XYZ file of C-alpha atoms in Angstrom:
709
model
C 40.652 -3.513 -4.638
C 41.319 -5.893 -7.566
C 39.852 -5.358 -10.983
C 37.002 -7.843 -11.558
C 37.898 -10.793 -13.771
C 34.692 -11.941 -15.406
C 34.661 -15.225 -17.302
C 35.755 -15.057 -20.896
C 32.210 -15.376 -22.196
C 30.747 -11.961 -22.954
C 27.229 -11.027 -21.949
C 24.786 -11.240 -24.856
C 24.689 -7.811 -26.500
C 28.126 -6.775 -25.158
C 31.650 -7.270 -26.431
C 34.217 -8.875 -24.180
C 35.728 -5.499 -23.315
C 32.309 -3.965 -22.666
C 31.563 -6.871 -20.325
C 34.823 -6.211 -18.486
C 33.950 -2.527 -18.025
C 30.413 -3.391 -16.986
C 31.744 -5.757 -14.310
C 33.982 -2.969 -12.991
C 31.044 -0.543 -12.789
C 28.765 -3.051 -11.066
C 31.430 -3.591 -8.428
C 31.462 0.140 -7.725
C 27.751 -0.029 -6.942
C 28.225 -3.138 -4.753
C 31.928 -3.542 -3.904
C 33.657 -6.724 -2.828
C 34.560 -6.989 0.873
C 34.191 -10.032 3.115
C 31.264 -10.848 0.827
C 31.339 -11.065 -2.941
C 30.919 -7.931 -5.001
C 27.944 -7.302 -7.213
C 29.299 -8.893 -10.375
C 30.324 -12.255 -8.932
C 27.537 -12.096 -6.336
C 24.709 -12.484 -8.829
C 24.710 -9.813 -11.551
C 26.894 -11.753 -13.988
C 24.671 -14.808 -13.719
C 21.465 -12.774 -14.027
C 22.642 -11.100 -17.226
C 24.132 -14.256 -18.719
C 20.900 -16.156 -18.164
C 18.392 -13.445 -19.001
C 19.922 -10.640 -21.106
C 18.025 -12.015 -24.082
C 14.665 -12.285 -22.369
C 13.325 -10.295 -19.408
C 16.589 -8.405 -18.802
C 16.831 -7.297 -22.441
C 15.593 -3.820 -21.451
C 18.915 -3.210 -19.673
C 21.268 -3.811 -22.606
C 20.879 -0.398 -24.254
C 21.224 1.830 -21.134
C 24.064 -0.333 -19.779
C 25.967 -0.018 -23.051
C 25.580 3.757 -22.773
C 26.822 3.635 -19.168
C 29.840 1.601 -20.286
C 30.635 4.001 -23.148
C 30.202 7.074 -20.946
C 32.407 5.557 -18.253
C 35.123 4.758 -20.788
C 35.059 8.320 -22.097
C 35.140 9.798 -18.592
C 37.969 7.481 -17.480
C 40.167 8.238 -20.472
C 39.590 11.986 -20.223
C 40.233 12.014 -16.485
C 42.906 9.317 -16.003
C 44.173 8.438 -19.477
C 43.250 4.726 -19.273
C 40.115 2.608 -19.663
C 37.662 2.298 -16.811
C 38.337 -1.388 -16.117
C 42.046 -0.608 -15.550
C 41.391 1.971 -12.814
C 41.549 1.187 -9.132
C 38.330 1.153 -7.137
C 38.635 4.744 -5.887
C 39.143 6.043 -9.441
C 36.268 3.978 -10.818
C 34.002 5.307 -8.096
C 34.900 8.886 -9.063
C 33.888 8.056 -12.641
C 30.519 6.724 -11.509
C 29.992 9.718 -9.208
C 30.664 12.133 -12.050
C 28.222 10.342 -14.360
C 25.581 10.079 -11.645
C 25.869 13.783 -10.836
C 25.533 14.677 -14.504
C 22.538 12.366 -14.863
C 20.731 13.782 -11.833
C 20.968 17.272 -13.329
C 20.118 16.497 -16.934
C 18.003 13.347 -16.899
C 15.977 12.254 -13.911
C 15.384 8.485 -13.838
C 11.938 7.784 -15.284
C 9.225 6.142 -13.213
C 6.584 3.784 -14.467
C 2.863 3.314 -13.810
C 3.331 2.164 -10.206
C 6.181 4.528 -9.307
C 9.047 2.096 -9.922
C 11.811 2.468 -12.473
C 10.449 2.800 -15.993
C 12.790 0.375 -17.706
C 11.813 1.557 -21.154
C 13.145 5.044 -20.393
C 15.790 4.388 -17.730
C 18.834 6.657 -17.659
C 22.204 4.826 -17.784
C 23.366 5.097 -14.161
C 19.850 4.528 -12.834
C 19.774 1.356 -14.945
C 23.217 0.350 -13.682
C 22.068 0.622 -10.049
C 18.812 -1.195 -10.755
C 20.586 -4.109 -12.432
C 23.167 -4.257 -9.641
C 20.470 -4.456 -6.974
C 18.353 -6.939 -8.938
C 21.261 -9.279 -9.553
C 22.700 -9.086 -6.042
C 19.522 -8.988 -3.936
C 16.756 -10.310 -6.144
C 18.236 -12.854 -8.515
C 16.224 -15.883 -9.589
C 17.814 -18.131 -6.923
C 19.922 -17.335 -3.837
C 22.279 -14.413 -4.629
C 25.125 -13.254 -2.387
C 23.129 -10.221 -1.257
C 20.766 -12.380 0.792
C 23.584 -13.272 3.169
C 24.579 -9.595 3.361
C 20.985 -8.714 4.302
C 20.831 -11.682 6.721
C 17.944 -13.153 4.745
C 17.533 -16.923 4.740
C 14.682 -18.267 2.620
C 14.345 -21.334 4.834
C 14.996 -21.851 8.531
C 18.022 -24.009 9.231
C 17.320 -27.714 8.930
C 14.097 -27.370 6.927
C 13.935 -29.396 3.725
C 11.424 -28.116 1.180
C 8.836 -30.438 -0.320
C 7.586 -30.362 -3.899
C 4.357 -32.363 -4.200
C 3.456 -33.717 -7.599
C 0.846 -31.529 -9.303
C -2.561 -33.128 -9.806
C -2.890 -35.044 -13.034
C -4.649 -33.129 -15.784
C -6.110 -34.362 -19.039
C -5.028 -33.544 -22.571
C -7.423 -32.082 -25.156
C -7.913 -35.440 -26.876
C -9.000 -36.995 -23.553
C -11.800 -34.528 -22.859
C -15.271 -36.011 -22.589
C -17.795 -34.803 -25.119
C -20.190 -33.737 -22.369
C -20.021 -32.749 -18.683
C -22.709 -31.861 -16.203
C -20.777 -28.693 -15.313
C -17.797 -26.829 -16.751
C -16.026 -24.638 -14.195
C -13.881 -21.870 -15.702
C -10.988 -21.143 -13.340
C -9.424 -23.186 -10.526
C -8.940 -20.432 -7.946
C -10.744 -19.585 -4.731
C -14.200 -19.796 -6.278
C -13.768 -22.461 -8.935
C -11.890 -24.926 -6.759
C -14.558 -24.822 -4.068
C -17.476 -25.124 -6.514
C -15.828 -28.061 -8.288
C -15.407 -29.997 -5.045
C -18.953 -29.351 -3.889
C -20.421 -30.445 -7.223
C -18.210 -33.502 -7.719
C -18.763 -34.768 -4.187
C -22.489 -34.509 -4.824
C -22.427 -36.666 -7.918
C -21.858 -34.224 -10.789
C -19.380 -34.816 -13.612
C -17.203 -31.713 -13.740
C -14.553 -30.253 -16.023
C -12.289 -27.617 -14.443
C -10.550 -25.426 -17.023
C -7.476 -23.560 -15.758
C -5.753 -20.965 -17.905
C -2.409 -21.194 -16.103
C 0.384 -23.465 -17.184
C 1.395 -26.190 -14.756
C 3.728 -25.081 -11.956
C 5.596 -27.090 -9.390
C 6.015 -25.575 -5.940
C 9.691 -24.988 -6.667
C 8.722 -22.809 -9.645
C 6.765 -20.467 -7.371
C 9.176 -19.711 -4.547
C 12.564 -18.033 -3.994
C 12.401 -15.933 -7.160
C 12.403 -12.305 -6.067
C 12.302 -10.909 -9.583
C 9.381 -12.885 -10.979
C 7.467 -13.665 -7.792
C 3.834 -12.615 -7.703
C 4.336 -9.816 -5.187
C 7.672 -8.517 -6.489
C 6.203 -8.027 -9.958
C 9.356 -6.592 -11.502
C 9.056 -8.691 -14.633
C 6.885 -11.256 -16.354
C 5.738 -13.096 -13.268
C 6.030 -16.865 -13.216
C 2.393 -17.014 -12.117
C 1.227 -14.834 -14.999
C -0.435 -15.456 -18.356
C 2.755 -15.391 -20.378
C 3.250 -13.246 -23.484
C 0.422 -12.256 -25.779
C -2.170 -11.200 -23.205
C -2.196 -7.372 -23.206
C -4.518 -5.151 -21.194
C -5.504 -1.518 -21.640
C -5.694 0.876 -18.704
C -7.728 4.080 -19.021
C -7.641 6.662 -16.207
C -10.069 9.474 -15.451
C -7.588 12.089 -16.716
C -7.706 10.496 -20.171
C -4.385 8.675 -19.863
C -4.432 5.386 -21.765
C -1.660 2.793 -21.580
C -1.169 -0.791 -22.691
C 0.169 -3.222 -20.097
C 2.008 -6.156 -21.629
C 1.838 -9.448 -19.768
C 5.532 -10.131 -20.400
C 6.799 -6.858 -18.933
C 6.206 -5.165 -15.587
C 3.837 -7.550 -13.846
C 2.645 -5.030 -11.269
C 1.438 -2.673 -13.994
C -0.401 -5.609 -15.532
C -2.317 -6.462 -12.380
C -1.725 -8.223 -9.085
C -3.626 -11.445 -9.775
C -1.974 -14.871 -9.627
C -2.557 -17.278 -12.500
C -1.728 -20.768 -11.285
C -3.599 -23.837 -10.088
C -5.397 -22.563 -6.995
C -5.221 -18.978 -8.250
C -4.387 -16.485 -5.544
C -4.854 -19.104 -2.823
C -1.626 -20.817 -3.822
C 0.514 -17.706 -3.364
C -1.577 -15.664 -0.961
C -0.461 -14.826 2.516
C -3.659 -16.588 3.570
C -5.279 -14.042 5.903
C -8.735 -15.539 6.420
C -11.122 -12.950 7.805
C -14.890 -13.141 7.779
C -16.641 -9.974 6.648
C -18.564 -8.215 9.416
C -22.383 -8.181 9.389
C -22.332 -4.468 8.467
C -20.238 -5.223 5.362
C -23.279 -6.846 3.781
C -25.385 -3.687 4.094
C -23.044 -0.804 3.325
C -25.593 1.310 1.435
C -28.170 0.917 4.188
C -25.606 1.783 6.870
C -23.812 4.685 5.171
C -26.007 5.879 2.299
C -25.073 5.993 -1.369
C -22.546 8.723 -2.202
C -22.940 10.770 -5.352
C -21.520 9.114 -8.502
C -21.088 5.801 -6.705
C -22.798 2.484 -7.459
C -22.775 1.377 -3.832
C -25.336 -1.330 -3.063
C -26.126 -3.870 -0.355
C -25.559 -7.590 -0.692
C -28.681 -9.648 -1.415
C -27.665 -11.993 1.425
C -26.704 -11.320 5.044
C -23.901 -12.402 7.323
C -26.262 -14.957 8.862
C -26.888 -16.468 5.420
C -23.158 -16.910 4.849
C -22.123 -17.890 8.392
C -22.647 -21.665 7.945
C -20.492 -21.582 4.825
C -17.802 -19.543 6.552
C -17.738 -22.269 9.179
C -17.452 -25.071 6.624
C -14.666 -23.353 4.685
C -12.672 -22.635 7.844
C -12.726 -26.336 8.684
C -12.449 -27.814 5.193
C -9.733 -25.412 4.051
C -8.000 -25.288 7.424
C -7.761 -21.962 9.275
C -5.734 -21.209 12.397
C -6.980 -18.485 14.719
C -8.609 -17.484 17.988
C -12.379 -17.145 17.717
C -13.050 -16.712 21.428
C -12.130 -13.054 21.831
C -12.422 -10.081 19.491
C -13.294 -12.134 16.427
C -15.991 -14.106 18.198
C -17.584 -10.906 19.437
C -17.687 -9.149 16.072
C -18.324 -12.137 13.770
C -20.616 -14.563 15.633
C -19.629 -18.205 15.188
C -20.835 -21.630 16.295
C -17.433 -23.237 16.943
C -13.740 -22.462 17.249
C -11.243 -22.491 14.425
C -9.893 -25.948 13.640
C -6.347 -24.914 14.609
C -4.914 -22.543 17.223
C -3.351 -19.288 16.011
C 0.233 -19.170 14.825
C 2.711 -18.575 17.686
C 3.404 -15.050 18.851
C 6.541 -13.114 18.003
C 8.271 -9.868 18.921
C 6.141 -7.842 16.508
C 2.901 -9.071 18.031
C 4.173 -8.478 21.546
C 5.260 -4.902 20.805
C 2.074 -3.924 18.965
C -0.244 -5.698 21.404
C 1.358 -3.580 24.112
C 0.975 -0.311 22.217
C -2.628 -1.178 21.308
C -3.439 -1.813 24.964
C -1.907 1.518 25.989
C -4.123 3.218 23.403
C -7.165 1.408 24.750
C -7.499 -0.767 21.638
C -8.223 -4.476 21.502
C -5.998 -6.656 19.318
C -5.967 -10.213 18.068
C -3.768 -12.752 16.366
C -4.525 -12.816 12.630
C -6.496 -15.845 11.391
C -4.620 -17.663 8.627
C -5.323 -20.513 6.222
C -1.975 -21.904 7.342
C -1.372 -24.993 9.422
C -0.229 -23.982 12.900
C -0.052 -27.710 13.671
C 0.351 -30.663 11.281
C -2.969 -31.361 9.583
C -4.306 -33.595 6.808
C -0.904 -35.114 6.213
C 0.822 -31.778 5.704
C 3.325 -30.004 7.944
C 2.909 -27.030 10.233
C 4.217 -23.611 9.186
C 8.004 -23.252 9.535
C 7.763 -19.422 9.664
C 9.861 -18.880 6.520
C 10.429 -15.188 5.659
C 8.993 -15.234 2.118
C 5.370 -16.289 2.527
C 3.914 -13.280 0.744
C 3.615 -14.008 -2.959
C 5.411 -17.361 -2.831
C 4.381 -21.009 -2.638
C 4.873 -22.658 0.738
C 8.100 -24.692 0.984
C 6.511 -27.326 3.252
C 2.930 -27.232 1.881
C 1.560 -25.770 5.130
C -0.288 -22.938 3.381
C -3.814 -23.956 2.487
C -5.493 -23.124 -0.812
C -7.854 -24.788 -3.220
C -4.853 -26.409 -4.947
C -4.142 -28.686 -1.963
C -7.584 -28.974 -0.347
C -10.732 -28.617 -2.433
C -9.347 -29.480 -5.877
C -7.717 -32.747 -4.755
C -11.047 -33.694 -3.185
C -12.832 -33.010 -6.463
C -10.313 -35.078 -8.420
C -10.460 -37.910 -5.877
C -14.137 -38.490 -6.694
C -13.227 -39.737 -10.172
C -15.907 -37.398 -11.519
C -13.667 -34.397 -12.200
C -11.327 -33.707 -15.100
C -8.792 -30.891 -14.905
C -7.250 -29.340 -17.997
C -4.381 -26.879 -17.600
C -2.871 -24.241 -19.912
C -6.336 -23.818 -21.378
C -8.130 -20.540 -21.962
C -11.887 -20.473 -22.410
C -12.387 -17.956 -25.203
C -16.153 -18.280 -25.570
C -19.209 -19.592 -23.790
C -21.223 -21.195 -26.572
C -24.935 -20.394 -26.380
C -28.090 -20.198 -28.481
C -28.555 -16.415 -28.243
C -31.596 -16.841 -26.034
C -29.792 -17.400 -22.731
C -29.091 -21.113 -22.932
C -25.408 -22.133 -22.933
C -24.419 -25.440 -24.490
C -20.781 -25.455 -23.413
C -17.474 -23.672 -23.920
C -14.825 -23.212 -26.583
C -11.297 -23.415 -25.227
C -7.754 -23.252 -26.562
C -5.055 -25.394 -24.946
C -1.344 -24.651 -25.241
C 0.502 -27.878 -26.045
C 4.054 -28.703 -27.008
C 3.027 -28.831 -30.642
C 0.995 -25.614 -30.564
C -2.487 -24.449 -29.570
C -5.350 -26.924 -29.804
C -8.966 -25.758 -29.959
C -11.761 -27.803 -28.365
C -15.473 -27.353 -27.814
C -16.955 -29.053 -24.772
C -20.660 -29.444 -24.133
C -22.134 -28.963 -20.670
C -25.478 -28.540 -18.925
C -24.150 -25.731 -16.736
C -21.243 -23.280 -17.019
C -19.773 -21.734 -13.856
C -17.433 -18.797 -14.466
C -14.847 -18.328 -11.713
C -12.060 -16.579 -13.596
C -11.736 -13.620 -11.215
C -13.221 -10.150 -11.231
C -11.213 -9.077 -14.296
C -11.357 -12.131 -16.531
C -14.919 -13.187 -15.632
C -16.549 -10.065 -17.119
C -14.156 -10.233 -20.065
C -15.332 -13.750 -20.919
C -19.009 -12.892 -20.416
C -18.717 -9.782 -22.592
C -16.743 -11.590 -25.286
C -19.452 -14.252 -25.337
C -22.252 -11.687 -25.640
C -23.820 -12.678 -22.328
C -25.236 -10.669 -19.452
C -26.777 -7.251 -18.993
C -25.303 -3.761 -18.720
C -24.033 -4.434 -15.191
C -21.444 -6.926 -16.389
C -18.084 -5.177 -16.003
C -19.368 -2.319 -13.864
C -18.527 -1.603 -10.185
C -14.912 -2.776 -10.381
C -13.268 -2.062 -7.043
C -10.754 -3.607 -4.677
C -9.506 -1.872 -1.522
C -8.179 1.520 -0.646
C -5.322 1.443 1.816
C -3.364 3.262 4.491
C 0.210 2.773 5.612
C 2.469 4.124 8.343
C 6.145 3.256 8.603
C 8.740 4.222 11.198
C 11.985 5.091 9.469
C 13.568 4.864 12.942
C 11.949 1.780 14.473
C 12.607 0.461 17.969
C 15.323 -2.190 17.920
C 14.078 -5.718 17.428
C 10.426 -4.762 17.201
C 9.904 -6.152 13.717
C 10.719 -9.735 12.857
C 10.844 -11.351 9.433
C 9.234 -14.555 10.692
C 6.498 -15.700 8.366
C 3.777 -15.250 7.378
C 4.891 -11.601 7.655
C 1.909 -10.082 9.458
C 1.105 -11.132 12.997
C -1.333 -8.913 14.895
C -4.383 -6.798 14.087
C -6.927 -4.513 15.656
C -10.536 -4.443 14.528
C -11.501 -1.439 16.633
C -11.903 0.778 13.572
C -14.114 -1.556 11.569
C -17.607 0.012 11.518
C -16.822 2.232 14.489
C -19.642 4.724 15.031
C -20.181 4.999 11.264
C -16.777 6.611 10.815
C -14.558 6.341 7.756
C -17.029 4.516 5.500
C -16.693 1.410 7.604
C -12.950 1.665 8.099
C -11.084 -1.605 7.960
C -8.687 -3.990 9.600
C -5.391 -2.500 10.851
C -2.376 -4.808 11.136
C 1.411 -4.810 11.188
C 3.095 -4.281 7.832
C 5.127 -7.066 6.295
C 8.932 -7.083 6.284
C 10.454 -5.991 2.967
C 12.454 -8.506 0.965
C 16.151 -7.704 0.372
C 15.616 -6.209 -3.084
C 13.017 -3.749 -1.781
C 15.342 -2.803 1.066
C 18.221 -2.274 -1.378
C 16.181 -0.045 -3.661
C 15.026 1.950 -0.646
C 18.622 2.402 0.532
C 19.584 3.354 -3.016
C 17.216 6.332 -2.904
C 19.098 7.802 0.062
C 22.163 9.771 -1.152
C 24.137 8.636 1.909
C 23.604 4.943 1.109
C 23.002 5.072 -2.636
C 25.779 2.614 -3.467
C 29.240 1.485 -2.435
C 30.437 0.473 1.017
C 27.849 2.677 2.756
C 25.073 0.917 0.866
C 26.364 -2.494 1.880
C 26.675 -1.374 5.497
C 23.063 -0.199 5.458
C 21.946 -3.579 4.118
C 23.795 -5.377 6.940
C 21.924 -3.467 9.625
C 19.332 -5.893 10.969
C 16.700 -3.467 12.263
C 13.665 -3.990 10.041
C 11.122 -1.187 9.576
C 8.097 -1.325 11.864
C 4.832 -0.295 10.280
C 1.081 -0.681 10.278
C -1.272 -0.903 7.340
C -4.958 -1.112 6.615
C -7.294 -2.030 3.828
C -10.617 -0.234 3.672
C -13.800 -0.312 1.667
C -13.284 1.064 -1.817
C -16.536 2.668 -2.930
C -17.507 1.488 -6.447
C -17.643 4.352 -8.928
C -19.812 4.951 -12.012
C -16.750 5.646 -14.184
C -14.840 2.519 -13.221
C -15.565 -0.378 -15.528
C -14.143 -3.455 -17.244
C -14.899 -3.529 -20.977
C -13.450 -5.042 -24.144
C -10.958 -3.093 -26.206
C -12.384 -2.536 -29.715
C -9.073 -3.216 -31.483
C -6.523 -5.040 -29.294
C -6.595 -8.847 -29.198
C -4.717 -11.479 -27.233
C -2.716 -14.351 -28.699
C -5.888 -16.404 -29.165
C -7.826 -13.641 -30.909
C -9.955 -12.810 -27.872
C -10.619 -9.076 -27.306
C -8.260 -7.576 -24.733
C -9.564 -6.371 -21.403
C -9.882 -2.612 -20.979
C -9.920 -1.352 -17.388
C -11.313 2.144 -16.843
C -10.679 3.547 -13.392
C -11.379 6.527 -11.186
C -11.203 6.624 -7.399
C -14.303 7.797 -5.557
C -13.618 10.591 -3.006
C -15.209 8.469 -0.284
C -12.495 5.848 -0.771
C -9.835 8.453 -0.093
C -11.743 9.609 2.996
C -11.749 6.037 4.297
C -8.025 5.643 3.640
C -7.228 8.949 5.368
C -9.286 7.860 8.372
C -7.234 4.698 8.772
C -3.931 6.459 8.122
C -4.397 8.462 11.325
C -4.808 5.316 13.392
C -1.934 3.515 11.673
C 0.367 6.394 12.595
C -0.817 6.427 16.209
C -0.188 2.697 16.591
C 3.359 2.851 15.232
C 4.281 5.938 17.245
C 2.913 4.422 20.442
C 5.085 1.362 19.762
C 8.175 3.592 19.817
C 8.557 4.260 16.115
C 10.067 7.613 15.181
C 10.113 9.666 11.987
C 6.911 7.967 10.869
C 5.900 8.308 7.235
C 2.171 7.796 6.613
C 0.417 7.389 3.272
C -3.145 6.745 2.149
C -4.725 6.187 -1.230
C -7.423 4.503 -3.271
C -7.172 1.113 -4.938
C -5.036 -0.227 -7.757
C -6.430 1.001 -11.080
C -5.151 -1.994 -13.025
C -6.729 -4.502 -10.658
C -5.453 -6.345 -7.626
C -5.908 -9.785 -6.127
C -8.782 -8.157 -4.209
C -10.650 -7.014 -7.328
C -14.392 -7.428 -7.030
C -17.843 -6.340 -8.122
C -17.821 -6.751 -11.899
C -20.760 -9.186 -12.048
C -22.377 -8.309 -8.776
C -25.380 -10.206 -7.539
C -28.666 -8.754 -6.366
C -32.407 -9.197 -6.534
C -33.117 -7.050 -9.605
C -31.491 -7.064 -13.075
C -31.963 -3.285 -13.085
C -29.154 -3.010 -10.530
C -27.162 -6.257 -10.717
C -25.643 -8.741 -13.154
C -26.522 -11.976 -11.310
C -29.272 -13.162 -9.029
C -28.859 -14.371 -5.456
C -27.875 -17.853 -6.695
C -25.063 -16.450 -8.858
C -27.111 -17.119 -12.009
C -26.315 -14.550 -14.696
C -29.437 -12.544 -15.481
C -30.708 -13.294 -18.974
C -29.406 -16.866 -18.940
C -30.742 -20.235 -17.853
C -27.511 -21.997 -16.935
C -24.533 -19.623 -16.686
C -23.377 -18.930 -13.135
C -20.679 -16.787 -11.544
C -18.816 -17.904 -8.415
C -15.965 -15.556 -7.548
C -15.361 -12.039 -6.205
C -17.116 -10.590 -9.258
C -20.317 -11.131 -7.270
C -19.308 -8.878 -4.356
C -21.341 -5.635 -4.306
C -18.815 -4.386 -1.740
C -15.560 -5.903 -0.571
C -15.377 -5.307 3.172
C -12.407 -3.896 5.022
C -10.608 -7.256 4.910
C -8.870 -9.689 2.592
C -11.822 -11.207 0.718
C -10.492 -14.733 0.069
C -12.456 -16.540 2.780
C -15.641 -14.741 1.713
C -15.106 -15.717 -1.936
C -14.803 -19.365 -0.897
C -17.749 -19.285 1.491
C -20.024 -17.745 -1.136
C -18.758 -20.191 -3.775
C -19.595 -23.041 -1.419
C -23.079 -21.598 -0.996
C -23.521 -21.370 -4.771
C -22.181 -24.891 -5.218
C -24.702 -26.151 -2.682
C -27.540 -24.398 -4.522
C -26.347 -25.884 -7.818
C -26.421 -29.396 -6.390
C -30.068 -28.765 -5.535
C -30.800 -27.368 -9.022
């Protein structure tokens, strides 16, 4: 096999000769065959474009790998590594890898991935090879090897113009309402208020993104989370994570995004990048404490409203957002409704057919998953094209529905709504007696940050269950329940390492079929949760998984494993996470963000009941996969994400009494006259489902109450 011939330009941080050796080593990990090798197939471009920013971590361990390989090659063969043939270079890498496995195990980070700060040289070499070849920031050669096409043939992506925002100098001096955050809650509230005659300012922290910025990047996508995510806050926004065992760590916003927290920061928030599952909570989800009792050390409480109170708003959101599903069968029986979904469910596929069959043999009922995705053209936007990268990415044809393309455009169309982007509210200005007069915000502009103070009659905080309590606490507002009860979902997972051929497809959205038979079944498993097929892994995740197997760790065997088309078949569940007395969002006493605002400190401990619920669902996930023909099934179960997920909830929960809640039934913050919360922070519990539809329905209810204020 020929020696790689990289371009004459050296990689930043490497000499020309070091670059030549590095190219040779990368092509041992992913050799050239009928497809390009690792270096020309994406790694060279990744390092040339990013070795001075998010790939800078790799320079030091790669330089060590290069030096070690040179020493080994000269001692063993008498010439430099780049001048060896492929077989000889592979023997050099094998020797270094064997030595590394004995003396220095590759370090893992907070979430179990490679700890880039402490990566051993060959572990770093493999990671960079896989990231460049299978997860580069556009279409690398490895996608063809893995038979992954980001768009179906013949589909042309669209890139709608973002809504027009205002600059700081164009802000009005006074608004009826300022809404902090343009996600699931804020977008809905803004539309309801503006369409009912209120003058509204929507303040969104995220910088402006086009659709093209938020898709086909498998290193900085919201779900991949390997680096500073495109839909993140950018540098200078640290968080502190404190675990029950006393471990304290600082998560930087410009490093491993998953360790920072799985929450999208873009116009529309999570609803722009979500997979768009749109479940209603069950009636029992609103009365968990009454149904199951309050476990020791938990802060479990019932909602102050019932399913019947929220049902009309569920109905409105399903139609105004646009949800596809089948409400006549299982869903109609368990979540009573007055009319069908506005669109039929997404078409079936091989995964749904296989798992529907295994569910029926087990005596379980199953249903197509309801999605906020157009199954037919609607409102001037296309139907879903079933692309394979829905999870964590913007929709290439604008068929995925979120507040960014439904409620927010309606608010702006009234002429009574201003939107300001790249703006962080750092303080709610108030008189110290519970009356807010407006907000202080800092806007990032091309010439630097600009501070503004905007007056308003009402402030609605919809910044998410992590940032909402942070802002309230930093402003000195609210009672002792602000920041408490942080929870998301526990989860269970079962995966067949030997799946039946063709059972799993990579057609979008990625999940297809669910059973609800273990949601509030005979008071088992703390309410259980929805059980559905697991999503197909993207090529980078598949490559890293193959890299952990000694037989397919790298080389031709690795490439052969990536060419095999059989995708893993699995089932997964989310279940009620029981809020815990220890778990809390507070302000760090010392650490500040780039605007001088106190950093968020997340303290976390899993309640034993959450693990019980996850274990309960793990059993059923395994049964479903095995009945479908899966073999060598691996099953896992665990509590929620300590650093916060897109399902975070509970940190300003509402109730009837300030002795046990932060907000009243209207979302009004106790102790204030005109500060409201309208996001998942209000949820006393979070159901056994994706909470997005519930966030929007409750926000619509709060918006309606505000219009009657």
